[in-house]
Backbone as a chain_set.jsonl record, in Angstrom:
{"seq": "XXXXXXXXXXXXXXXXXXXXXXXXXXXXXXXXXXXXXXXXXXXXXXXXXXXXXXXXXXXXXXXXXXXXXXXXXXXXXXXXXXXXXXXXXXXXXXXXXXXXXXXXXXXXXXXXXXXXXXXXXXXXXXXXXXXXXXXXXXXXXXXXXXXXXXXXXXXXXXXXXXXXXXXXXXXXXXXXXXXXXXXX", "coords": {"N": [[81.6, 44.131, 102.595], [79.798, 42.004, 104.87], [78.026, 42.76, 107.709], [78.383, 41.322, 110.562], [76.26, 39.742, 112.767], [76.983, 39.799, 115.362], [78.429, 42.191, 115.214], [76.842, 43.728, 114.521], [74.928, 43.581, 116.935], [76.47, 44.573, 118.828], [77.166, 47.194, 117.845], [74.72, 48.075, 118.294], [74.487, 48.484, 121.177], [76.611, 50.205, 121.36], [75.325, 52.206, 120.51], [73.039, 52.4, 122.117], [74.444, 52.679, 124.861], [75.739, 55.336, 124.355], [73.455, 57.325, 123.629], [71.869, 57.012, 126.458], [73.859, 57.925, 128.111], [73.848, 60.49, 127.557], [70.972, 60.59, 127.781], [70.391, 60.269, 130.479], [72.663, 60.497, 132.483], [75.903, 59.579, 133.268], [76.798, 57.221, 135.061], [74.087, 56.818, 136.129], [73.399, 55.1, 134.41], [72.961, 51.436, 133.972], [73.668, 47.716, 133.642], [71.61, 46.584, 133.465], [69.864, 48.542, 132.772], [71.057, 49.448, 130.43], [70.863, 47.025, 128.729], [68.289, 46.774, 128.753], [67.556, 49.121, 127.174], [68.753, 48.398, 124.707], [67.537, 46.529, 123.961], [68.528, 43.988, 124.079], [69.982, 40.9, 126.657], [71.097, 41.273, 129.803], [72.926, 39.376, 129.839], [74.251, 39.905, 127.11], [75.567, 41.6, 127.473], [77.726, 41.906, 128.685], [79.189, 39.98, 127.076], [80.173, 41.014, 125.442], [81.591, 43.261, 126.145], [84.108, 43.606, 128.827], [83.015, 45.292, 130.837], [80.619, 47.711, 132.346], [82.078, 50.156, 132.714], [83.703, 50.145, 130.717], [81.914, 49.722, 128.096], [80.692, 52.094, 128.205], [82.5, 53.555, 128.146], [83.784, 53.201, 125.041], [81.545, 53.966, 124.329], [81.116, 56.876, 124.687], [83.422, 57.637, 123.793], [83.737, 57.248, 120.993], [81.192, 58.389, 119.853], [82.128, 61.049, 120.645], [84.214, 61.463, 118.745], [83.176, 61.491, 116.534], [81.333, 63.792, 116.39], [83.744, 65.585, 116.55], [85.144, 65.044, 114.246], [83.397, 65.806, 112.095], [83.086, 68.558, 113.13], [85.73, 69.41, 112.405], [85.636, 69.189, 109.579], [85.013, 72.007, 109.26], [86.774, 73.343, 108.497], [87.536, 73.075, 105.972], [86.251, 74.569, 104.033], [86.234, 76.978, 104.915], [87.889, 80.171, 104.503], [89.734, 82.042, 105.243], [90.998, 82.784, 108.608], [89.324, 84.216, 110.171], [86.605, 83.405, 109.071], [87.102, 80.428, 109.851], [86.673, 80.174, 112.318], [84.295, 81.78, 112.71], [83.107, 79.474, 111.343], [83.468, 77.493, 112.911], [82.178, 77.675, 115.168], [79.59, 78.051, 114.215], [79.154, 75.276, 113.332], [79.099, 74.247, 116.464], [76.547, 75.101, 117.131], [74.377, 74.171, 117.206], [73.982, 72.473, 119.104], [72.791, 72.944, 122.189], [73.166, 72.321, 124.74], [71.942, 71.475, 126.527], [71.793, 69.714, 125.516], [71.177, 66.04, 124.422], [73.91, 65.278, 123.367], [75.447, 67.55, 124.293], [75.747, 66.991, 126.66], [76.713, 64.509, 126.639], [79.303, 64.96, 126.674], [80.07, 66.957, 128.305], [79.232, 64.547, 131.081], [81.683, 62.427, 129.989], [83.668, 63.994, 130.147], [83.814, 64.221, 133.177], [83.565, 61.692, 133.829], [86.039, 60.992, 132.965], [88.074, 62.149, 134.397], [87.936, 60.287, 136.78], [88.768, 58.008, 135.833], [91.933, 56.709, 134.21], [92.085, 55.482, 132.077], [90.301, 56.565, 130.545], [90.708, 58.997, 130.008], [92.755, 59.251, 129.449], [92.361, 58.746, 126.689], [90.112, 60.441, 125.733], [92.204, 62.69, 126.37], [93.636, 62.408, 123.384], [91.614, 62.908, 121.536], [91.349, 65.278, 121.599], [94.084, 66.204, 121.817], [94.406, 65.918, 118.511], [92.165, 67.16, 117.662], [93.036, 69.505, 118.08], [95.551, 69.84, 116.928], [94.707, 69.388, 113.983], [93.606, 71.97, 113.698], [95.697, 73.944, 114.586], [97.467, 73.075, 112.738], [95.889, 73.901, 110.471], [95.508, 77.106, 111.038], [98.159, 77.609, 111.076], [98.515, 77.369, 107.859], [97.408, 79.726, 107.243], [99.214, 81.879, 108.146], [98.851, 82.22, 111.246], [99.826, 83.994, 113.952], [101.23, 82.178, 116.691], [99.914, 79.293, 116.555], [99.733, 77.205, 117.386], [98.953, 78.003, 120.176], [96.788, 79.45, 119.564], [94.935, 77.664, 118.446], [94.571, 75.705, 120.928], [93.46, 77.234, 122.458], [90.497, 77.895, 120.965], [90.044, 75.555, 120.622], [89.311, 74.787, 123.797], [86.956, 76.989, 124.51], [85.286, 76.028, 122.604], [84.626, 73.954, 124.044], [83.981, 75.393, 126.295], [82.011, 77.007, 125.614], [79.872, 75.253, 125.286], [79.426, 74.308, 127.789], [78.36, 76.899, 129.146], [76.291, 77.129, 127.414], [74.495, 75.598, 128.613], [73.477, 77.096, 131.301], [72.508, 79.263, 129.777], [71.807, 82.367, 127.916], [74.643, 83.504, 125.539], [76.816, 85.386, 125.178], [76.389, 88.161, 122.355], [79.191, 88.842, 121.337], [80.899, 87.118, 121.373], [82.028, 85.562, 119.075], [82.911, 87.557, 118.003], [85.352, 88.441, 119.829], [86.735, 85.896, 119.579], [87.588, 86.016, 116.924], [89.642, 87.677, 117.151], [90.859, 86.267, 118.256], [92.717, 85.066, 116.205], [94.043, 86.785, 114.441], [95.876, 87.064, 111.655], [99.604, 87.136, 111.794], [101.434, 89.63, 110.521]], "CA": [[81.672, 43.075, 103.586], [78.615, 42.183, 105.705], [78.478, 42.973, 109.355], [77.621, 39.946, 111.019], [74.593, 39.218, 114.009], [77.861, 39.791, 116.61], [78.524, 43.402, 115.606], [75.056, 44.745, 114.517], [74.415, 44.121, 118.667], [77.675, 45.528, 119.581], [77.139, 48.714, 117.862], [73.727, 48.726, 119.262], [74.591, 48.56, 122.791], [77.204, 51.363, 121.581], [74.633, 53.552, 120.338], [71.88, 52.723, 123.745], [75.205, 53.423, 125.52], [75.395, 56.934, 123.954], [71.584, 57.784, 124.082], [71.51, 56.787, 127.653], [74.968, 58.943, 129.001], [72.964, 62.109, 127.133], [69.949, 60.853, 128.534], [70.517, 59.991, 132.127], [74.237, 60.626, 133.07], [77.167, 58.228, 133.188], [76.452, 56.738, 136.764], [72.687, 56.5, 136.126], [73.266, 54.047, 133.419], [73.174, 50.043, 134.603], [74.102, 46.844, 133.067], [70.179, 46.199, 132.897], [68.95, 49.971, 132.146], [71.223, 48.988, 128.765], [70.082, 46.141, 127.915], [66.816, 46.972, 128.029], [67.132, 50.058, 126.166], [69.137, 47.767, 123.483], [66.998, 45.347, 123.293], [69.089, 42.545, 124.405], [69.446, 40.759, 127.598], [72.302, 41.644, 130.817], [74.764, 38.573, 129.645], [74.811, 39.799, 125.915], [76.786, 43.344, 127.278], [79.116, 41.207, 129.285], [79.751, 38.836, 126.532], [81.106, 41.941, 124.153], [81.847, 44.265, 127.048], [84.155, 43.37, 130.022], [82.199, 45.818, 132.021], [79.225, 48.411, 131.939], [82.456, 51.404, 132.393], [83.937, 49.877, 129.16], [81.01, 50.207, 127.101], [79.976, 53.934, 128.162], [83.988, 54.783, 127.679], [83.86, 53.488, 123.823], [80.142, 54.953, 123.033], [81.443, 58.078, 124.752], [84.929, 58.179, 122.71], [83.209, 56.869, 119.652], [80.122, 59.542, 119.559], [82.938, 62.561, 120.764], [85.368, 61.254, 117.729], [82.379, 61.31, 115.184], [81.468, 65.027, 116.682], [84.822, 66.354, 116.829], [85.577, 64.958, 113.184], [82.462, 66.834, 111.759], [83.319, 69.772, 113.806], [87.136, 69.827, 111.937], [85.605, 69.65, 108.54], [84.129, 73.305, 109.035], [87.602, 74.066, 108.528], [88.018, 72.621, 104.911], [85.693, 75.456, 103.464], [87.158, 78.46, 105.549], [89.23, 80.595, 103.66], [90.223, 83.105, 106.37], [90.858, 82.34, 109.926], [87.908, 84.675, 110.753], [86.024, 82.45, 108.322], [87.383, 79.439, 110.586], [86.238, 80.512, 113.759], [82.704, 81.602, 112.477], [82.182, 78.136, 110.951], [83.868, 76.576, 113.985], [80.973, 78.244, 116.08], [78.439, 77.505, 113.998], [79.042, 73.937, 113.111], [78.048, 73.663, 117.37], [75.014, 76.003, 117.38], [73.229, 72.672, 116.76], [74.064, 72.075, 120.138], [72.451, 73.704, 123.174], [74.172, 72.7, 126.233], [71.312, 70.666, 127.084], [70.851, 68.416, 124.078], [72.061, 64.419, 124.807], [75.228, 65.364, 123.16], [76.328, 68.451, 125.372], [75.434, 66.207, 128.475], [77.502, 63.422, 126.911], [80.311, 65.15, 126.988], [80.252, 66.821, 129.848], [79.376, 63.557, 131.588], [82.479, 62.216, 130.053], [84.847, 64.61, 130.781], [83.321, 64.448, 134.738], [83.713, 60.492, 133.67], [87.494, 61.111, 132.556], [88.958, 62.677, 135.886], [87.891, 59.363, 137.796], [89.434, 57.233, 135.008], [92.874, 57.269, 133.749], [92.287, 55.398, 130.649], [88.89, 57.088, 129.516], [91.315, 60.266, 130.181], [93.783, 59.002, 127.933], [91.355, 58.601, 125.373], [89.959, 61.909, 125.1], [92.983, 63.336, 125.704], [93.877, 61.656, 122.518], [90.806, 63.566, 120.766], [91.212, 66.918, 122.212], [94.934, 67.042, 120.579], [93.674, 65.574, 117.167], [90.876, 68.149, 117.183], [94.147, 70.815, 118.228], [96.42, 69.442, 115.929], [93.962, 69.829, 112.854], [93.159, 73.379, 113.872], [96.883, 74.308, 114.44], [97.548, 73.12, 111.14], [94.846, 75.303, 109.592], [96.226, 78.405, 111.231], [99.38, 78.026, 110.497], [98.406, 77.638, 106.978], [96.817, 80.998, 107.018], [99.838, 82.45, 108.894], [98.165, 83.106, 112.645], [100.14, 83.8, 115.261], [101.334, 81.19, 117.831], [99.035, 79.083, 116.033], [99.337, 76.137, 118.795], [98.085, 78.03, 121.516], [95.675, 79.942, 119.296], [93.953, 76.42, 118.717], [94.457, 75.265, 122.3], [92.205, 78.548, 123.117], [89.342, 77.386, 120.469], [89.29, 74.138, 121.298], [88.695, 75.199, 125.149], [86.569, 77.964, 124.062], [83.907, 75.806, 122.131], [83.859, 73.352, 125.217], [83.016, 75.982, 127.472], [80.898, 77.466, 125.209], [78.98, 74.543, 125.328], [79.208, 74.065, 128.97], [78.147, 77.57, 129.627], [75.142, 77.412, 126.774], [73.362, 74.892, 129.112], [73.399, 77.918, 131.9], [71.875, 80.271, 129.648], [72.026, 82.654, 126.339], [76.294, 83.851, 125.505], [76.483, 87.105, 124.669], [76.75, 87.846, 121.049], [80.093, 89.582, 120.668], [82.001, 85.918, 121.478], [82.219, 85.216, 117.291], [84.272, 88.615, 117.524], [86.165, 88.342, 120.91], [87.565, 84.469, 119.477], [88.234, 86.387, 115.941], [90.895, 88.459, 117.594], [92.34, 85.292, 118.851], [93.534, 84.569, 115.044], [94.354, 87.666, 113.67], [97.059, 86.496, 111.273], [100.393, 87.627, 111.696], [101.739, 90.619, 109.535]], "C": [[80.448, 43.165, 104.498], [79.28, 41.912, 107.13], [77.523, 42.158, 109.687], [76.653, 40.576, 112.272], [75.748, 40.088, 115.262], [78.044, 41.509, 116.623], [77.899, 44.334, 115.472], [74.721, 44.937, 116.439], [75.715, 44.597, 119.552], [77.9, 47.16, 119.281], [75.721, 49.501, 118.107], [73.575, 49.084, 120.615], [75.709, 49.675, 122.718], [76.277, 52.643, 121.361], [73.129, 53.772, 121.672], [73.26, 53.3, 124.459], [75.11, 55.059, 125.666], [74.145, 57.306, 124.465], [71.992, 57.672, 125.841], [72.72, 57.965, 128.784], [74.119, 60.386, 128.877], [71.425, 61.997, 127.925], [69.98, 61.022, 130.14], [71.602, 60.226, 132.921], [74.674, 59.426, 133.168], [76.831, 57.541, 134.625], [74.837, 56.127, 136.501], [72.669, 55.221, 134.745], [74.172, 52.357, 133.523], [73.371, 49.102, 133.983], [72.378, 46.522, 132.553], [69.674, 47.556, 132.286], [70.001, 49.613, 130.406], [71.131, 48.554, 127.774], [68.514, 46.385, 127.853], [66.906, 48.099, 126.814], [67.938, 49.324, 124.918], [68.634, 46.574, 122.83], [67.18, 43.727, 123.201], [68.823, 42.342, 126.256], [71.171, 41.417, 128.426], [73.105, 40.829, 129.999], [74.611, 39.246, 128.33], [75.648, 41.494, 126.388], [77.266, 42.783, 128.075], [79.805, 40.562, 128.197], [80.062, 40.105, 125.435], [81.426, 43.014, 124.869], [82.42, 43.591, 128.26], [83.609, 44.155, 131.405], [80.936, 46.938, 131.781], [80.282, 49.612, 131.423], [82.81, 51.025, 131.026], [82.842, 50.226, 127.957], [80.694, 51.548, 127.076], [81.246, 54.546, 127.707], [83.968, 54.766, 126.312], [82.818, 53.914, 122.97], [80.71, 55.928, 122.831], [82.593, 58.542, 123.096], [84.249, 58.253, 121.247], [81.924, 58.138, 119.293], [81.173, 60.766, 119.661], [83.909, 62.423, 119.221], [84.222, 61.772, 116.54], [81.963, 63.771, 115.328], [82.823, 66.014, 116.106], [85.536, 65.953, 114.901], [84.877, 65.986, 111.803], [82.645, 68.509, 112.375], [84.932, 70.476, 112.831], [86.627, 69.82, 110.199], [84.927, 71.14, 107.945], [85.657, 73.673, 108.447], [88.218, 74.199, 106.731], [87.396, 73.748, 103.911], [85.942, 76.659, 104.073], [87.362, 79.083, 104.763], [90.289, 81.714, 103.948], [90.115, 82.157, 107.469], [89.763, 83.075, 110.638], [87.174, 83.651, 110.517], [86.055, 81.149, 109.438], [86.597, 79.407, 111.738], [84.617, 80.688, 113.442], [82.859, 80.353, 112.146], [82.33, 77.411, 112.217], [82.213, 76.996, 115.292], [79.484, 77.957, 115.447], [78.075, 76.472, 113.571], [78.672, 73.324, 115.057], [76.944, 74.836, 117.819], [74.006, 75.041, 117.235], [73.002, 71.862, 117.894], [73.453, 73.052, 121.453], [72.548, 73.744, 124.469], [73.247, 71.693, 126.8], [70.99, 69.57, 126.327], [71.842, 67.074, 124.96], [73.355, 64.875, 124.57], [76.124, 65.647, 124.12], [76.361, 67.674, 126.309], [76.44, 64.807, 127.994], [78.958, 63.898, 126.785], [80.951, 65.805, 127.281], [80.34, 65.74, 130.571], [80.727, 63.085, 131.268], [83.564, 62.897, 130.15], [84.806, 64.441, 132.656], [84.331, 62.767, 134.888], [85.53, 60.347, 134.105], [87.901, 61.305, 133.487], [88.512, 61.884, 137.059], [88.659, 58.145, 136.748], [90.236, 57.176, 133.634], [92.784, 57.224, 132.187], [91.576, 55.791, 129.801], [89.687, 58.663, 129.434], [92.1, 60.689, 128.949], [93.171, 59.443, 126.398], [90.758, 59.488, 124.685], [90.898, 62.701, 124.769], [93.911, 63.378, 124.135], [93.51, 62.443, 121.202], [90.916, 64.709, 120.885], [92.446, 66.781, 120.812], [95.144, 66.518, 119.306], [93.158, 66.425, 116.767], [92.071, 69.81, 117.026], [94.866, 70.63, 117.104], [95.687, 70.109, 114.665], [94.094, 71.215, 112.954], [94.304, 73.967, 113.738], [97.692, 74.606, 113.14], [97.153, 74.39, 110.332], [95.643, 76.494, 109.793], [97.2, 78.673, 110.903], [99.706, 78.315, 109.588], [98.106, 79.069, 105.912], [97.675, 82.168, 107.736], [98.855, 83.204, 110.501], [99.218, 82.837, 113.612], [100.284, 83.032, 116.551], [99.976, 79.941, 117.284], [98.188, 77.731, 116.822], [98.15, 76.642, 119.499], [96.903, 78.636, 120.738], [94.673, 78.59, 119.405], [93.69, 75.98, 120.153], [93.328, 75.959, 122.758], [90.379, 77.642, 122.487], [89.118, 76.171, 120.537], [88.653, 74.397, 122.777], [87.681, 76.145, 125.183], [85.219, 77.226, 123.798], [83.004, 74.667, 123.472], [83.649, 74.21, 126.389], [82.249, 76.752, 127.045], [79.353, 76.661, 125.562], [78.43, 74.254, 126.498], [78.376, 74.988, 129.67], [76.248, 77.931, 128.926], [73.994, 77.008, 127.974], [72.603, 75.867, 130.552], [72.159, 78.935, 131.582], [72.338, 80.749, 128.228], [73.58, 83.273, 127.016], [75.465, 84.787, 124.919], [76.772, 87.156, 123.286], [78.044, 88.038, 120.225], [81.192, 88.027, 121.477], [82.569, 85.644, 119.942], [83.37, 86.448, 117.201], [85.209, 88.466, 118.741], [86.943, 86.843, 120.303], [88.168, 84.942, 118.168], [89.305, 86.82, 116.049], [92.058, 87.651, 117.744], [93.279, 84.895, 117.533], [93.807, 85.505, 113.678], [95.558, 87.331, 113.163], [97.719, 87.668, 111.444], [100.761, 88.57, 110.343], [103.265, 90.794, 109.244]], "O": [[80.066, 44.27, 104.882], [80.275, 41.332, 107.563], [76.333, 42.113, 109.376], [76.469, 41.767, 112.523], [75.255, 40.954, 115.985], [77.883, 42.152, 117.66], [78.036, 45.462, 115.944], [74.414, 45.959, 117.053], [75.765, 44.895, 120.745], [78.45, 48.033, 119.953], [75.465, 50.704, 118.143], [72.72, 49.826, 121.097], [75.944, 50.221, 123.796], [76.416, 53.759, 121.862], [72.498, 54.779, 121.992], [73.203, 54.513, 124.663], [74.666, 55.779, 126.56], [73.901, 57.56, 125.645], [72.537, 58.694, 126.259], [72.442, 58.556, 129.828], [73.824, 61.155, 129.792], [70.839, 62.92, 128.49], [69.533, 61.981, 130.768], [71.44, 60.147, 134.139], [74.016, 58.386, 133.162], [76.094, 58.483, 134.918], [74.582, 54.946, 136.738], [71.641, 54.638, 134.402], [75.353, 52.089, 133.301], [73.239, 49.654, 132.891], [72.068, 46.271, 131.388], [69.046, 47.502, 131.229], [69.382, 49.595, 129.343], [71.185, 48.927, 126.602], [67.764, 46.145, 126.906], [66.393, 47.937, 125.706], [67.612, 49.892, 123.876], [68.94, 45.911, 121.839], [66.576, 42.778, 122.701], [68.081, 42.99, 126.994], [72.121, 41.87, 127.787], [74.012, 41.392, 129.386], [75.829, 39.096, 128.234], [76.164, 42.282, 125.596], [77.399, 43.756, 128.818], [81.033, 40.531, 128.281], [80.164, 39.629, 124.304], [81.605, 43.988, 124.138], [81.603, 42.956, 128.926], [83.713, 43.808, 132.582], [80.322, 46.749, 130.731], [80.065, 50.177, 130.351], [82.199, 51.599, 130.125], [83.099, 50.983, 127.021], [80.44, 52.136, 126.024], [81.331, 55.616, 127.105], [84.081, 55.881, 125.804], [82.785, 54.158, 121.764], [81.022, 56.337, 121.712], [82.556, 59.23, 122.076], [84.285, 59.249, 120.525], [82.044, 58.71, 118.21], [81.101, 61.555, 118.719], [84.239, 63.484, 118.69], [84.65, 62.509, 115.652], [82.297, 64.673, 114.56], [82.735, 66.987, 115.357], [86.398, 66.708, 114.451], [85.46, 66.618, 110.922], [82.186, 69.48, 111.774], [85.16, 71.672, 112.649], [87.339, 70.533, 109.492], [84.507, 71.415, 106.821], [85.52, 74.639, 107.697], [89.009, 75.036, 106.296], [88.054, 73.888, 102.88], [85.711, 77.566, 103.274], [86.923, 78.544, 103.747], [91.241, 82.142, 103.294], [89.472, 81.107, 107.48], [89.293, 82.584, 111.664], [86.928, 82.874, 111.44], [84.954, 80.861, 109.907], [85.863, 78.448, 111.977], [83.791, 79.874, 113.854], [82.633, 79.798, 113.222], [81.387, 76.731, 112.619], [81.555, 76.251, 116.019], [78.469, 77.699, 116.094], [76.88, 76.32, 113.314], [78.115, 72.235, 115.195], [76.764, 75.228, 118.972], [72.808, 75.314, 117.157], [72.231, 70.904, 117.956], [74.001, 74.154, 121.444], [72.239, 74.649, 125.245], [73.767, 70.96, 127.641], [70.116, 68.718, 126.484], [72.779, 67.146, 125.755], [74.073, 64.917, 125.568], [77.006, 64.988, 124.67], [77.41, 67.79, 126.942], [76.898, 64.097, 128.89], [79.808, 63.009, 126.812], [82.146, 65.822, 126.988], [81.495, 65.564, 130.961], [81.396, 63.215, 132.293], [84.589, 62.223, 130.258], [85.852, 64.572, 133.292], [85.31, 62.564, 135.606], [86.08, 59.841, 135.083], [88.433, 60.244, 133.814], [88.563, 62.375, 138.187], [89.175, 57.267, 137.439], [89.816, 57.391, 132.497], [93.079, 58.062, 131.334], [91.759, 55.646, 128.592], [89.131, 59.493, 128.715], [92.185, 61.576, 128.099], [93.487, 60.172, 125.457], [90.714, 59.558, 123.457], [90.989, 63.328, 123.714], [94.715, 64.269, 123.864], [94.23, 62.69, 120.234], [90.401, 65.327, 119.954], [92.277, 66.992, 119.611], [96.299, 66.698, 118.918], [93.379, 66.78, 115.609], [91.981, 70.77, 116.261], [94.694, 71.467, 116.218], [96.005, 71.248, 114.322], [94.854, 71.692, 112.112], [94.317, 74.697, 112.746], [98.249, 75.592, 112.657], [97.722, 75.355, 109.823], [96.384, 76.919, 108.907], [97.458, 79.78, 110.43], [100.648, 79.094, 109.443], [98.328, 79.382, 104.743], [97.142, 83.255, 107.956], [98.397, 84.334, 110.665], [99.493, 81.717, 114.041], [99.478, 83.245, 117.457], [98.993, 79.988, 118.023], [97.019, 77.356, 116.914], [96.995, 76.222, 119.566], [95.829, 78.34, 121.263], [93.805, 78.477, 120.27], [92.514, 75.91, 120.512], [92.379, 75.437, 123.343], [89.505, 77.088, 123.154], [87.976, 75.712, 120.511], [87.444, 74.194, 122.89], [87.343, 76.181, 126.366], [84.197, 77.512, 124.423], [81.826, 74.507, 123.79], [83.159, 73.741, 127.417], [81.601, 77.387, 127.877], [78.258, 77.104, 125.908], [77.236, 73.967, 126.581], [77.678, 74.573, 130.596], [75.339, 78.56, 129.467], [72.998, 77.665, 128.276], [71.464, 75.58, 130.921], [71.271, 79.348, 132.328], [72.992, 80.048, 127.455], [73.843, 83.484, 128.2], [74.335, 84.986, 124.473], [77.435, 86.209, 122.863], [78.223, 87.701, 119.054], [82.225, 88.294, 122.091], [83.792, 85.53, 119.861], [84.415, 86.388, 116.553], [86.308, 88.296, 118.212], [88.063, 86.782, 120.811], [89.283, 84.459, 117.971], [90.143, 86.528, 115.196], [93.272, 87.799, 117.603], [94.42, 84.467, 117.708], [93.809, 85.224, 112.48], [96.472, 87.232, 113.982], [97.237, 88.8, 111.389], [100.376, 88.217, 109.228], [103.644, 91.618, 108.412]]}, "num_chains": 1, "name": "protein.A"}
């Protein structure tokens, strides 16, 4: 099926959206700083956007969903829950805390705790990204296998949060292994 004229510039003003949260922060990005960087004019991101937050909430969601989906297929080649956890760590080593990404989502989590429904929305993705993981573990018998995920999901976002600080120490890959020492 061809993608018409209408949503080639709707998923360009989602992907300047993106670029621009990683580049500049969520706040720093204007109904005109969008359109220019998309190439269109102000009315064409009203006329497929009822507002500027709308568009930055479904780049955001839409770039964190595509992340966080790539991030859950480390899990499909595992074959241990050690295994899990290393890949889970090194599927974001690609990330450095300062890249556009990390900054877009930070920014949207900052975003999220001023608005309920961009809140919703992640929270949505978080226990998707838990869920999957839960799964896994359980598969591999680990221990409490919920909260073990709950941990590594929180774990890789403050990994990421903390990369942009500075270097992690190296014995985190074994301190998060512990967390999924299967049951005996």
């Amino acid at each position: 099926m061809a993608v018409t004229k209408g949503e080639q510039v709707r998923r360009r003003l989602l992907t300047a959206a993106a670029e621009l949260i990683g580049e500049r922060g969520w706040s720093a990005v204007s109904t005109r700083i969008l359109a220019e960087h998309a190439g269109v004019s102000a009315s064409v991101v009203h006329y497929h956007f009822p507002s500027i937050q709308a568009v930055l909430s479904e780049a955001a969601v839409t770039a964190m969903r595509e992340v966080l989906e790539t991030s859950q297929q480390v899990f499909a080649v595992a074959t241990s829950p050690a295994d899990g956890v290393d890949a889970l760590l090194a599927s974001v080593d690609q990330y450095s805390g300062t890249d556009p990404m990390s900054r877009l989502f930070v920014e949207t989590y900052l975003a999220a705790g001023r608005d309920p429904e961009l809140r919703d929305r992640i929270a949505g993705l978080v226990t998707a990204f838990r869920t999957q993981i839960t799964d896994w573990l359980a598969a591999h018998q680990v221990a409490d296998p919920a909260a073990s995920a709950a941990i590594l999901a929180a774990a890789v976002d403050g990994l990421l949060l903390h990369r942009s600080l500075g270097p992690l120490d190296d014995q985190v890959g074994a301190v998060l292994r512990r967390v999924v020492i299967p049951c005996e």
